[in-house]
Coordinates of C-alpha atoms in Angstrom, one line a residue:
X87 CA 0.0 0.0 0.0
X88 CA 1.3 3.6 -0.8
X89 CA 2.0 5.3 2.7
X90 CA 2.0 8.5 1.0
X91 CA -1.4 8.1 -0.3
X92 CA -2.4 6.6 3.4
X93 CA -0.9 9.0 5.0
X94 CA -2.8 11.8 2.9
X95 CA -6.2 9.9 3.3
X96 CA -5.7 9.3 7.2
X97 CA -7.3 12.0 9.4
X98 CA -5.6 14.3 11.1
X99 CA -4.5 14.0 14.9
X100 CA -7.2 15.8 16.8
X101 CA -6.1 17.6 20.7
X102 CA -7.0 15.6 23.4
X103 CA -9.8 18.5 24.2
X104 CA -11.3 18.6 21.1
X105 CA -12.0 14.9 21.9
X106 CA -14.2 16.0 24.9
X107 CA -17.6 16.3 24.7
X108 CA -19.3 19.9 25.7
X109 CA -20.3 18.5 28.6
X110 CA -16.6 17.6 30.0
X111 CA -15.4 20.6 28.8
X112 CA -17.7 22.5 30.7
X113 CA -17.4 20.5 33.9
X114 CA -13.8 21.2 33.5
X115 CA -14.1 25.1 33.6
X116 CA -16.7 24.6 36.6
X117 CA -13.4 22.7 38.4
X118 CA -11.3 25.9 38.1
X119 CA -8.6 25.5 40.8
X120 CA -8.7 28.5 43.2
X121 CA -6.3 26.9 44.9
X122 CA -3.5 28.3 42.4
X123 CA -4.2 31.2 43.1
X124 CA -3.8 33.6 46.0
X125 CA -6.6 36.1 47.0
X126 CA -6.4 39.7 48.4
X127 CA -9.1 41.8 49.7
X128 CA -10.3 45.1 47.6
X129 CA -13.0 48.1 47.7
X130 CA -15.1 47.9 44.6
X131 CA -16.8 51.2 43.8
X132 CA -19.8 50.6 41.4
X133 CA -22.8 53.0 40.1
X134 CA -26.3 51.6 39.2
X135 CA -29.5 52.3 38.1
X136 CA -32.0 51.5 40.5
X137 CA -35.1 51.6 38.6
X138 CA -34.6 48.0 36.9
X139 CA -33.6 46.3 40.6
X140 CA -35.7 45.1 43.2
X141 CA -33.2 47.0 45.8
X142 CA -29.4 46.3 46.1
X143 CA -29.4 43.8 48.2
X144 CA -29.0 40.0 46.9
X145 CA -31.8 37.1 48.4
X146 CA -29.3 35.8 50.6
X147 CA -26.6 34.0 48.6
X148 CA -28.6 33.8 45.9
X149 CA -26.1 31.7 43.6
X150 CA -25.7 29.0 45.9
X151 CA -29.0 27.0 45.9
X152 CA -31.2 26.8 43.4
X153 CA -34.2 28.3 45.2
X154 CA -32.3 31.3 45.7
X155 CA -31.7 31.5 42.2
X156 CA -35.2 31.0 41.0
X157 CA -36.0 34.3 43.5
X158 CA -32.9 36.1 42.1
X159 CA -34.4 35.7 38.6
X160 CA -38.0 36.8 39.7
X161 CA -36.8 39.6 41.8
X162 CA -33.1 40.6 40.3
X163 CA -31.0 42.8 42.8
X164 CA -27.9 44.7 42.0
X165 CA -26.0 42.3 44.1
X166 CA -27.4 39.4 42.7
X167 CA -25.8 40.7 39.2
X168 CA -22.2 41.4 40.8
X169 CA -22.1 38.1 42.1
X170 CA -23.1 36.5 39.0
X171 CA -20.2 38.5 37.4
X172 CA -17.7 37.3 39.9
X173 CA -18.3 34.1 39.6
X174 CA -18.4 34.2 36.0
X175 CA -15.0 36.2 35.8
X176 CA -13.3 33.5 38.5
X177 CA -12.6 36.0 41.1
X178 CA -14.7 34.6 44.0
X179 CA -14.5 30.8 45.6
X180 CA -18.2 31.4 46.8
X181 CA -20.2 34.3 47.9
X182 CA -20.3 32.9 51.7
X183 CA -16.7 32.7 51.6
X184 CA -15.2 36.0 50.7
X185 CA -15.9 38.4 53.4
X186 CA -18.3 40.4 51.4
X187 CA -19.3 43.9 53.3
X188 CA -21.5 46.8 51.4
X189 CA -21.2 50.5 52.3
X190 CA -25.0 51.4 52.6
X191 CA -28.3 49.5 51.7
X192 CA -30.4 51.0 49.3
X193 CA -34.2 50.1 48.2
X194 CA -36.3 49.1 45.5
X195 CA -35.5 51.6 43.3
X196 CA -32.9 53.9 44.7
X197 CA -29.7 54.0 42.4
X198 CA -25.9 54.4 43.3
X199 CA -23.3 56.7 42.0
X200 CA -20.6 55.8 44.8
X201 CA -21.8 52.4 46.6
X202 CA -18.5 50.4 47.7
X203 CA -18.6 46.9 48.5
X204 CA -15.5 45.2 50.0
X205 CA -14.3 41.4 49.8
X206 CA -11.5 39.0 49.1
X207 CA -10.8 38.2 45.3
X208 CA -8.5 36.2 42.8
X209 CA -5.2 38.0 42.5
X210 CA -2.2 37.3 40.2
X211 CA 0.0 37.3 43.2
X212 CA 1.7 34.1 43.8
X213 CA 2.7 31.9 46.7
X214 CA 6.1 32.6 48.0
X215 CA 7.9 30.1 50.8
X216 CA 9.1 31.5 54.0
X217 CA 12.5 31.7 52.1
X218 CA 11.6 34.1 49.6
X219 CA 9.0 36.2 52.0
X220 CA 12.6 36.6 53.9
X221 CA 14.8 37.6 51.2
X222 CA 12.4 40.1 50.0
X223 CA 11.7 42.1 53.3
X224 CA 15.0 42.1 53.5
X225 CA 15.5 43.7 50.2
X226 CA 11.9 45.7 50.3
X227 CA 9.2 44.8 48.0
X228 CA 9.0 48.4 46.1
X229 CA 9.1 47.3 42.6
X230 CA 8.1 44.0 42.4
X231 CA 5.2 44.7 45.1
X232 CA 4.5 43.9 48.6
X233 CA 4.3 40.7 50.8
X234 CA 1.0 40.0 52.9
X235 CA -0.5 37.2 55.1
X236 CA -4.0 36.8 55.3
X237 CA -5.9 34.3 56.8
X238 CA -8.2 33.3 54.1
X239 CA -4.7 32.2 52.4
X240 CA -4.0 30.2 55.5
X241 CA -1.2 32.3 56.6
X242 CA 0.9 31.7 53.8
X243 CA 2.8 34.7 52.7
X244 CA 1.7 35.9 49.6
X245 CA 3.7 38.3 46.8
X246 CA 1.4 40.8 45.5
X247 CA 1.7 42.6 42.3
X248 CA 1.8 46.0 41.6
X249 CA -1.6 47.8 40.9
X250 CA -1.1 48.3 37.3
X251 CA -0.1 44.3 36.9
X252 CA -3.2 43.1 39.1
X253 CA -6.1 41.8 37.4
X254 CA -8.0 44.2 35.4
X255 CA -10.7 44.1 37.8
X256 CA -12.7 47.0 36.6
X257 CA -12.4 45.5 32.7
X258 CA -13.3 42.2 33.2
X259 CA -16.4 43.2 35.5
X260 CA -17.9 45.6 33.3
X261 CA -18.1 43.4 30.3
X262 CA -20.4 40.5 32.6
X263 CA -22.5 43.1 34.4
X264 CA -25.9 44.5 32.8
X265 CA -25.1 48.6 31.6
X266 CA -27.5 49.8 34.2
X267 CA -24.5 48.5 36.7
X268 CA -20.6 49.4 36.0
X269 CA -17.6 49.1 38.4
X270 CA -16.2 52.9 38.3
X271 CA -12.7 51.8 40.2
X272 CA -11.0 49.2 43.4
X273 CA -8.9 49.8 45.6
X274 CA -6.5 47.8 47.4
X275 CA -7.3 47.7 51.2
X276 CA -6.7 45.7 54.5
X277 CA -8.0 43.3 55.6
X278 CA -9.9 44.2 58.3
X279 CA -11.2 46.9 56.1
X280 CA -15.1 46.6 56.1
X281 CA -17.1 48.9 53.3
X282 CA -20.2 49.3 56.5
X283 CA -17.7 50.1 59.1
X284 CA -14.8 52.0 58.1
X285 CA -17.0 54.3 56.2
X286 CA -16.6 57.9 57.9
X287 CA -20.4 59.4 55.9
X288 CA -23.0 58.4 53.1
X289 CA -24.0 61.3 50.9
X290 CA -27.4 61.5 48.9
X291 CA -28.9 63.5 46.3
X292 CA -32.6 63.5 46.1
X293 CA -33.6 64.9 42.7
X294 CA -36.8 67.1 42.2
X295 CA -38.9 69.4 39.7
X296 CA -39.4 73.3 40.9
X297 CA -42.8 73.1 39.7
X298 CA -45.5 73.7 42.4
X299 CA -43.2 74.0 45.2
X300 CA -41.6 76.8 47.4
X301 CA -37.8 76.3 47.4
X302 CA -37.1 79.2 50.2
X303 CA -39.7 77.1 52.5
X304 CA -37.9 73.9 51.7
X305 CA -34.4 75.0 52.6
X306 CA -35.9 76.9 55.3
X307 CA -37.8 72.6 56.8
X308 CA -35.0 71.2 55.5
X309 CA -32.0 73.2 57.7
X310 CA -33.4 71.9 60.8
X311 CA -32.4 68.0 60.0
X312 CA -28.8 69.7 60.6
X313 CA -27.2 67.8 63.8
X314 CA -27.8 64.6 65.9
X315 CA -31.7 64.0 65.9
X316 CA -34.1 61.6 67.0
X317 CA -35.3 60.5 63.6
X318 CA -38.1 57.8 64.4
X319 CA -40.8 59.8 63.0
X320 CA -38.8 59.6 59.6
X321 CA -38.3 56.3 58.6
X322 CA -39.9 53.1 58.7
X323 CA -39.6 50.8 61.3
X324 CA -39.5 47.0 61.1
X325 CA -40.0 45.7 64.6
X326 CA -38.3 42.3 63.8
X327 CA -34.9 44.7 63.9
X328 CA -35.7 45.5 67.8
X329 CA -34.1 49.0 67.4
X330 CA -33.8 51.0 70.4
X331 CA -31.9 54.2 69.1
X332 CA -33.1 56.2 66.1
X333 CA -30.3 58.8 66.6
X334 CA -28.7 59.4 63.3
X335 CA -26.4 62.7 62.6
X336 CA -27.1 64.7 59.6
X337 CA -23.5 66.9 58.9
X338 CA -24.9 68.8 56.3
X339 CA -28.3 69.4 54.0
X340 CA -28.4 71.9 51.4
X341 CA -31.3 72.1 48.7
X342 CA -29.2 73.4 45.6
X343 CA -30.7 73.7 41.8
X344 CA -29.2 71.1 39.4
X345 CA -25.9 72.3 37.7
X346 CA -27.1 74.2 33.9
X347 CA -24.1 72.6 32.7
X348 CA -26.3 68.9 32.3
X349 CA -27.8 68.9 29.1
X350 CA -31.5 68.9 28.8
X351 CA -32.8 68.6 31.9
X352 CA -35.8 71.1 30.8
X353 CA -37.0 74.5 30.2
X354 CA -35.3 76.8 33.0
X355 CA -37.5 79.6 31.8
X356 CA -40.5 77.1 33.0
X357 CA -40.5 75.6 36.8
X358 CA -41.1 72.3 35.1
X359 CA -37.6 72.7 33.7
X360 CA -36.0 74.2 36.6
X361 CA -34.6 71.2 39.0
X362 CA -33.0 71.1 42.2
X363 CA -31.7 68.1 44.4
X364 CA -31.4 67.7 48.0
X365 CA -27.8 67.0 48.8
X366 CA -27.7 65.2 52.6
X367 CA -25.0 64.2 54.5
X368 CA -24.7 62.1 57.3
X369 CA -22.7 59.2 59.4
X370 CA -25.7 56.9 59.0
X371 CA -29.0 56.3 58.1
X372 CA -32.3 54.9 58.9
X373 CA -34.4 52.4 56.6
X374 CA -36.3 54.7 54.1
X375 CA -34.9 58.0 56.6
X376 CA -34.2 60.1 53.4
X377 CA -37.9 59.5 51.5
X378 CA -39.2 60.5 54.6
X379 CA -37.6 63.4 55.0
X380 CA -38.8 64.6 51.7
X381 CA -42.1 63.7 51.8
X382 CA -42.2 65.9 54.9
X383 CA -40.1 68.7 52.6
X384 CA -42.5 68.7 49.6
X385 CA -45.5 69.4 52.2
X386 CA -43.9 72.2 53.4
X387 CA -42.6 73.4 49.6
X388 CA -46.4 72.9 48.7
X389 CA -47.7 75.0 51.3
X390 CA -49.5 72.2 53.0
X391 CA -47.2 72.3 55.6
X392 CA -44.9 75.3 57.7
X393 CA -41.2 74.6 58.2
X394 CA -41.8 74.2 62.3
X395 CA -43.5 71.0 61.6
X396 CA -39.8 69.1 61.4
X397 CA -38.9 70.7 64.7
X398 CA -42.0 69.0 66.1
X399 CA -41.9 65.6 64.6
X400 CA -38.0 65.4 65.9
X401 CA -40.0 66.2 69.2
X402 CA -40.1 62.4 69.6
X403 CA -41.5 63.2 73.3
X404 CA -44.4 65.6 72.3
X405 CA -45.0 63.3 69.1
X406 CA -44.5 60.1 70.3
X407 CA -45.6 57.7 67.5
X408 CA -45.2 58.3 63.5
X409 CA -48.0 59.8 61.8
X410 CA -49.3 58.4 58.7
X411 CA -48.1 59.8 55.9
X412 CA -47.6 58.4 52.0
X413 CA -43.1 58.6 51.9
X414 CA -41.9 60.6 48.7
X415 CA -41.1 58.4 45.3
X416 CA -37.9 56.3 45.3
X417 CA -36.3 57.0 41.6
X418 CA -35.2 60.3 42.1
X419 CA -32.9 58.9 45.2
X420 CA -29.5 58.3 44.7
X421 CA -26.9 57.3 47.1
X422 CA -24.4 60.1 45.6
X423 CA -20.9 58.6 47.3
X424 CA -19.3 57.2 50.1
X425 CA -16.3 58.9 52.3
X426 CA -13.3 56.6 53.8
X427 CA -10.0 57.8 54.9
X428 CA -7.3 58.3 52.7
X429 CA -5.1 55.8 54.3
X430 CA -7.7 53.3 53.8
X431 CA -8.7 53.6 50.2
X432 CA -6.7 54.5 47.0
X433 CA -9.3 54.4 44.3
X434 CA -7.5 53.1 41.1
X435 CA -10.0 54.4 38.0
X436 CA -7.5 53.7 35.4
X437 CA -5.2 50.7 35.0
X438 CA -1.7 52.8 34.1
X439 CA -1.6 56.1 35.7
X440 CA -0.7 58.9 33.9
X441 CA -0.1 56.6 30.8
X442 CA -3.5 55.9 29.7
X443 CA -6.8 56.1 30.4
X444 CA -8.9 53.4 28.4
X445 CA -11.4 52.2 31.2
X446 CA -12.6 55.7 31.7
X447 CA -13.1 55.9 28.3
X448 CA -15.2 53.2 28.2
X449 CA -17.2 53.7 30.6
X450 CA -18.2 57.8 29.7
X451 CA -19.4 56.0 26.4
X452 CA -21.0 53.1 28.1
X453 CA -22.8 55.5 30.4
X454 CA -23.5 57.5 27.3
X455 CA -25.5 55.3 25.5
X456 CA -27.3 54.7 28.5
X457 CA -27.8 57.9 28.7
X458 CA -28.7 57.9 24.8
X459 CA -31.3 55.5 25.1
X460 CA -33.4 57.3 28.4
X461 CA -32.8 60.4 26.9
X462 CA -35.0 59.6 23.3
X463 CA -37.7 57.6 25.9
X464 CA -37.9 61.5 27.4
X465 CA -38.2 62.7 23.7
X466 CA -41.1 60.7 22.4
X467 CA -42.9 61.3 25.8
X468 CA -42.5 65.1 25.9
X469 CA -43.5 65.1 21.8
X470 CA -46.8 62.9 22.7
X471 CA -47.0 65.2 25.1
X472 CA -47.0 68.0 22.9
X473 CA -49.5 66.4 20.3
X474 CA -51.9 66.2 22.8
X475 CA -51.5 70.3 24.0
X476 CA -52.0 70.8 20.1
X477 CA -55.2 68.9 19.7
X478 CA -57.7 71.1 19.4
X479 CA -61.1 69.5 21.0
X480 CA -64.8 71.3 21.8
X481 CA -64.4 73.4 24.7
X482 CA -67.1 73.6 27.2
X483 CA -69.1 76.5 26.6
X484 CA -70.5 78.5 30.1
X485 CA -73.7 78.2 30.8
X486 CA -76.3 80.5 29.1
X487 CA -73.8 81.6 26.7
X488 CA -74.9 82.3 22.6
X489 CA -72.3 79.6 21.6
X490 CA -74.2 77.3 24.5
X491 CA -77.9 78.4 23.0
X492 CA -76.7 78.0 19.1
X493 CA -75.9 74.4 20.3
X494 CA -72.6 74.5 18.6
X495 CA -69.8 74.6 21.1
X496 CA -66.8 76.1 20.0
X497 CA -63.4 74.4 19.6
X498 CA -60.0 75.4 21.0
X499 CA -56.7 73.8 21.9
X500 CA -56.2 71.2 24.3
X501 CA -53.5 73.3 26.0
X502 CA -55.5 76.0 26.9
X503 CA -58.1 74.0 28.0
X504 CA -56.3 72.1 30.2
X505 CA -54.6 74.9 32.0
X506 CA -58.5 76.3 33.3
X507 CA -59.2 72.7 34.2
X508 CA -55.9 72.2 36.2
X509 CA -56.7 75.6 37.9
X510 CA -60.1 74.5 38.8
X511 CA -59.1 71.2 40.3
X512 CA -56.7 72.9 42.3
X513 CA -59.0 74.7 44.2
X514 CA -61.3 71.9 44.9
X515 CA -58.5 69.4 46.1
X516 CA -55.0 68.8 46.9
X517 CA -52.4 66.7 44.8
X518 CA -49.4 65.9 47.2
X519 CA -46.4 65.7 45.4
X520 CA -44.2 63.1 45.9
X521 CA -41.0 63.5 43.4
X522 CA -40.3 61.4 40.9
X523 CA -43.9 62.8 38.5
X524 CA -45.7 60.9 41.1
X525 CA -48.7 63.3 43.1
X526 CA -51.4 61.7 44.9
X527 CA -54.6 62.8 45.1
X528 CA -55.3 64.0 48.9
X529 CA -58.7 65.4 48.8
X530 CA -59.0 67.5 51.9
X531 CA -55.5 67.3 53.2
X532 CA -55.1 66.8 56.8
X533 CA -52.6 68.7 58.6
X534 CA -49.7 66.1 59.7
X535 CA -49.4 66.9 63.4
X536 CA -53.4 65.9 63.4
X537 CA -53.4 62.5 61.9
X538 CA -53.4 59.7 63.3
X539 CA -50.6 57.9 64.5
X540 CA -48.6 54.5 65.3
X541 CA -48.0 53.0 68.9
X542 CA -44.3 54.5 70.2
X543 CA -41.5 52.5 69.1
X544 CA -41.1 50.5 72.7
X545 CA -44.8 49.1 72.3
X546 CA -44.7 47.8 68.8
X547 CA -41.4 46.0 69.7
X548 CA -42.5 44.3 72.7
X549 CA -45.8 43.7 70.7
X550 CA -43.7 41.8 68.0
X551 CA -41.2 40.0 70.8
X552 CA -44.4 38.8 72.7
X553 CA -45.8 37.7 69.0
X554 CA -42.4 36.0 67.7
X555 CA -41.3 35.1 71.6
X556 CA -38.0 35.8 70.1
X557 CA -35.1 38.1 71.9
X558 CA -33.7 39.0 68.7
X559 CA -31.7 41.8 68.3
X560 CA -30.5 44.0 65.1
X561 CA -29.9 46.9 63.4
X562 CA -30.2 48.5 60.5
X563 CA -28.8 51.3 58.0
X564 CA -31.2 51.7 55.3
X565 CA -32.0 54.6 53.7

């Protein structure tokens, strides 16, 4: 036989993994060997859009059964999505075993422009023996990077790189999370760094329209939430926490008008156009603490309300017991940034220093298109809008009028029309604003001081303790 023409005609030698069926392969990425590998504990700074998210917290470990899964996909969380990410990129072993901490808890719907989360991840450090970790303090890390021990690598000393030669944490994030979520920039830290405890204040921006509101009455409310208050009769209380103290300090709260230089926020010649934020300061907060603090602030913008009545619901001995009132809308919320010390957190936002600046670059245009796509949505509202102000329709003629007698009522524009009509409900009831394009219809709005309010804080936790016969304690830092 010709063992040329053999040769020719037999097939050709196929790797050992292309062998494998999809089914090993994949079981052998599933096996990847953390082991290998070293881990070293990082901040994470990430922004997100709240509005898609039921919240930012994750339904307990929600990767690691599938029952938590199944909730994860009904109800998706911001963390559920940065979990999914790590594991996906191979940074974390588990979720229950890296030491994961979050700055602040924020709600269904609230977004994040500085949330930090802290935890252990995969590093390209390597394992050194006692040997090397010896020679190398003895020479000084500098340029090939510094020796640690950690417990979560048993002890063993471990030779981490230098920040620009780490994993491209950021990078490899981004491209697994959703767009409404981006990592901004890490930060090596220590490892009893914790993202809750070591931050030193939480600042938030609540976003509003001017329209219909007094902004001298609102700064005027909203200046006396400056110091250490009593803040039970703003915020919502859960008495499976068991909280005893509701003091939270605010350091500073300004209401200041939205910076011209963002591009079509509105009209500034209309109060429709013309927007403002609250910007709020404090060490801590309370669950939903910020919502209801402007609920109370656009009742006292609207005139339903005088400025005094935050002094006396931080009376908590005259009004002991939260009144019932409806808290303001959760989109406009944002959890603005986090403060740490210096010598805690280095924020790293681009990979080289000084040399180039690619991850910012993507990001300004990932957040762009984001921005892109809400930004037409606001378009083809305010131009249905629009269509409908231009319809002309038959206008109500008064009573006893010739058009009214000729039985022809006369036509004019809907935008016209509308304007009497809104002026006219106006004065027969009250629309409580509540941020966000949300207003509710009040009817006869009843001062807040008169309404009618919830046992004190002591009675409905011994009411739930005597319910649950539990002794459970917690707390809380929701906004």
């Amino acid at each position: 036989m010709d063992r040329d023409r053999v040769a020719r005609e037999a097939p050709a030698a196929v790797p050992e993994e292309a062998c494998e069926t999809p089914r090993k392969r994949k079981k052998r990425v599933d096996q990847f060997d953390f082991s290998r590998f070293p881990q070293r504990k990082v901040a994470l700074k990430f922004s997100y859009f709240g509005w898609p998210y039921h919240g930012l917290a994750r339904q307990g470990n929600a990767l690691e059964s599938d029952s938590k899964q199944e909730v994860e996909t009904q109800y998706p969380t911001v963390e559920g999505e940065l979990f999914r990410a790590l594991a996906q990129c191979k940074l974390i072993v588990s979720e229950s075993e890296c030491d994961y901490s979050r700055c602040g808890r924020t709600d269904r719907g609230v977004s994040g422009f500085g949330q930090v989360a802290s935890l252990y991840v995969r590093s390209t450090g390597k394992f050194l023996s006692e040997d090397e970790a010896a020679e190398i303090a003895a020479g000084g890390a500098g340029e090939h990077g510094r020796v640690v021990r950690d417990e979560i690598n048993g002890g063993r000393p471990v030779l981490l790189p230098l920040d620009e030669l780490e994993l491209p944490y950021v990078t490899m994030l981004n491209k697994h999370l959703p767009p409404e979520i981006r990592i901004l920039a890490w930060s090596p830290v220590a490892a009893d760094f914790s993202a809750r405890f070591s931050c030193r204040s939480r600042f938030y921006r609540y976003f509003f329209s001017e329209e219909g509101l007094d902004i001298g009455a609102m700064r005027d409310g909203a200046r006396r939430f400056l110091g250490a208050h009593d803040f039970r009769n703003f915020c919502r209380l859960d008495p499976a926490k068991q909280i005893q103290n509701f003091e939270r300090v605010v350091l500073s709260v300004e209401i200041n008008p939205v910076a011209p230089v963002v591009p079509l926020v509105g009209v500034s010649a209309s109060p429709m156009g013309r927007w403002w934020q609250l910007e709020l300061r404090g060490t801590a907060f309370l669950w939903h603490q910020v919502r209801c603090m402007m609920a109370i602030l656009f009742a006292v913008g609207q005139g339903l309300e005088a400025p005094d009545i935050v002094d006396r619901m931080l009376d908590v001995e005259t009004m002991n017991g939260k009144p019932e009132y409806e808290m303001a809308c959760d989109t406009p919320l944002v959890l603005a940034d986090s403060a740490y010390d210096e010598a805690d957190v280095q924020w790293r936002y681009v990979r080289c220093p000084g040399r180039e600046a690619s991850n910012m670059v993507h990001l300004d245009r990932e957040i762009g298109q984001v921005w892109g796509r809400l930004n037409t949505q606001a378009v083809l509202a305010s131009a249905l809008l629009q269509v409908l102000r231009d319809t002309r329709i038959p206008v109500p003629a008064e009573a006893g009028s010739a058009a009214a007698a000729a039985g022809g009522p006369p036509t004019g524009l809907w935008a016209n029309c509308h304007a009497r009509l809104a002026e006219a409900e106006q004065r027969k009831t009250t629309r409580a604003i509540l941020g966000g394009g949300h207003t509710r219809c009040a009817g006869k709005y009843v001062p807040i001081a008169q309404r009618r309010r919830a046992d004190p804080v002591h009675q409905r936790n011994e009411a739930w303790l005597k319910r649950k016969g539990s002794s459970k304690r917690a707390k809380s830092d929701h906004p």
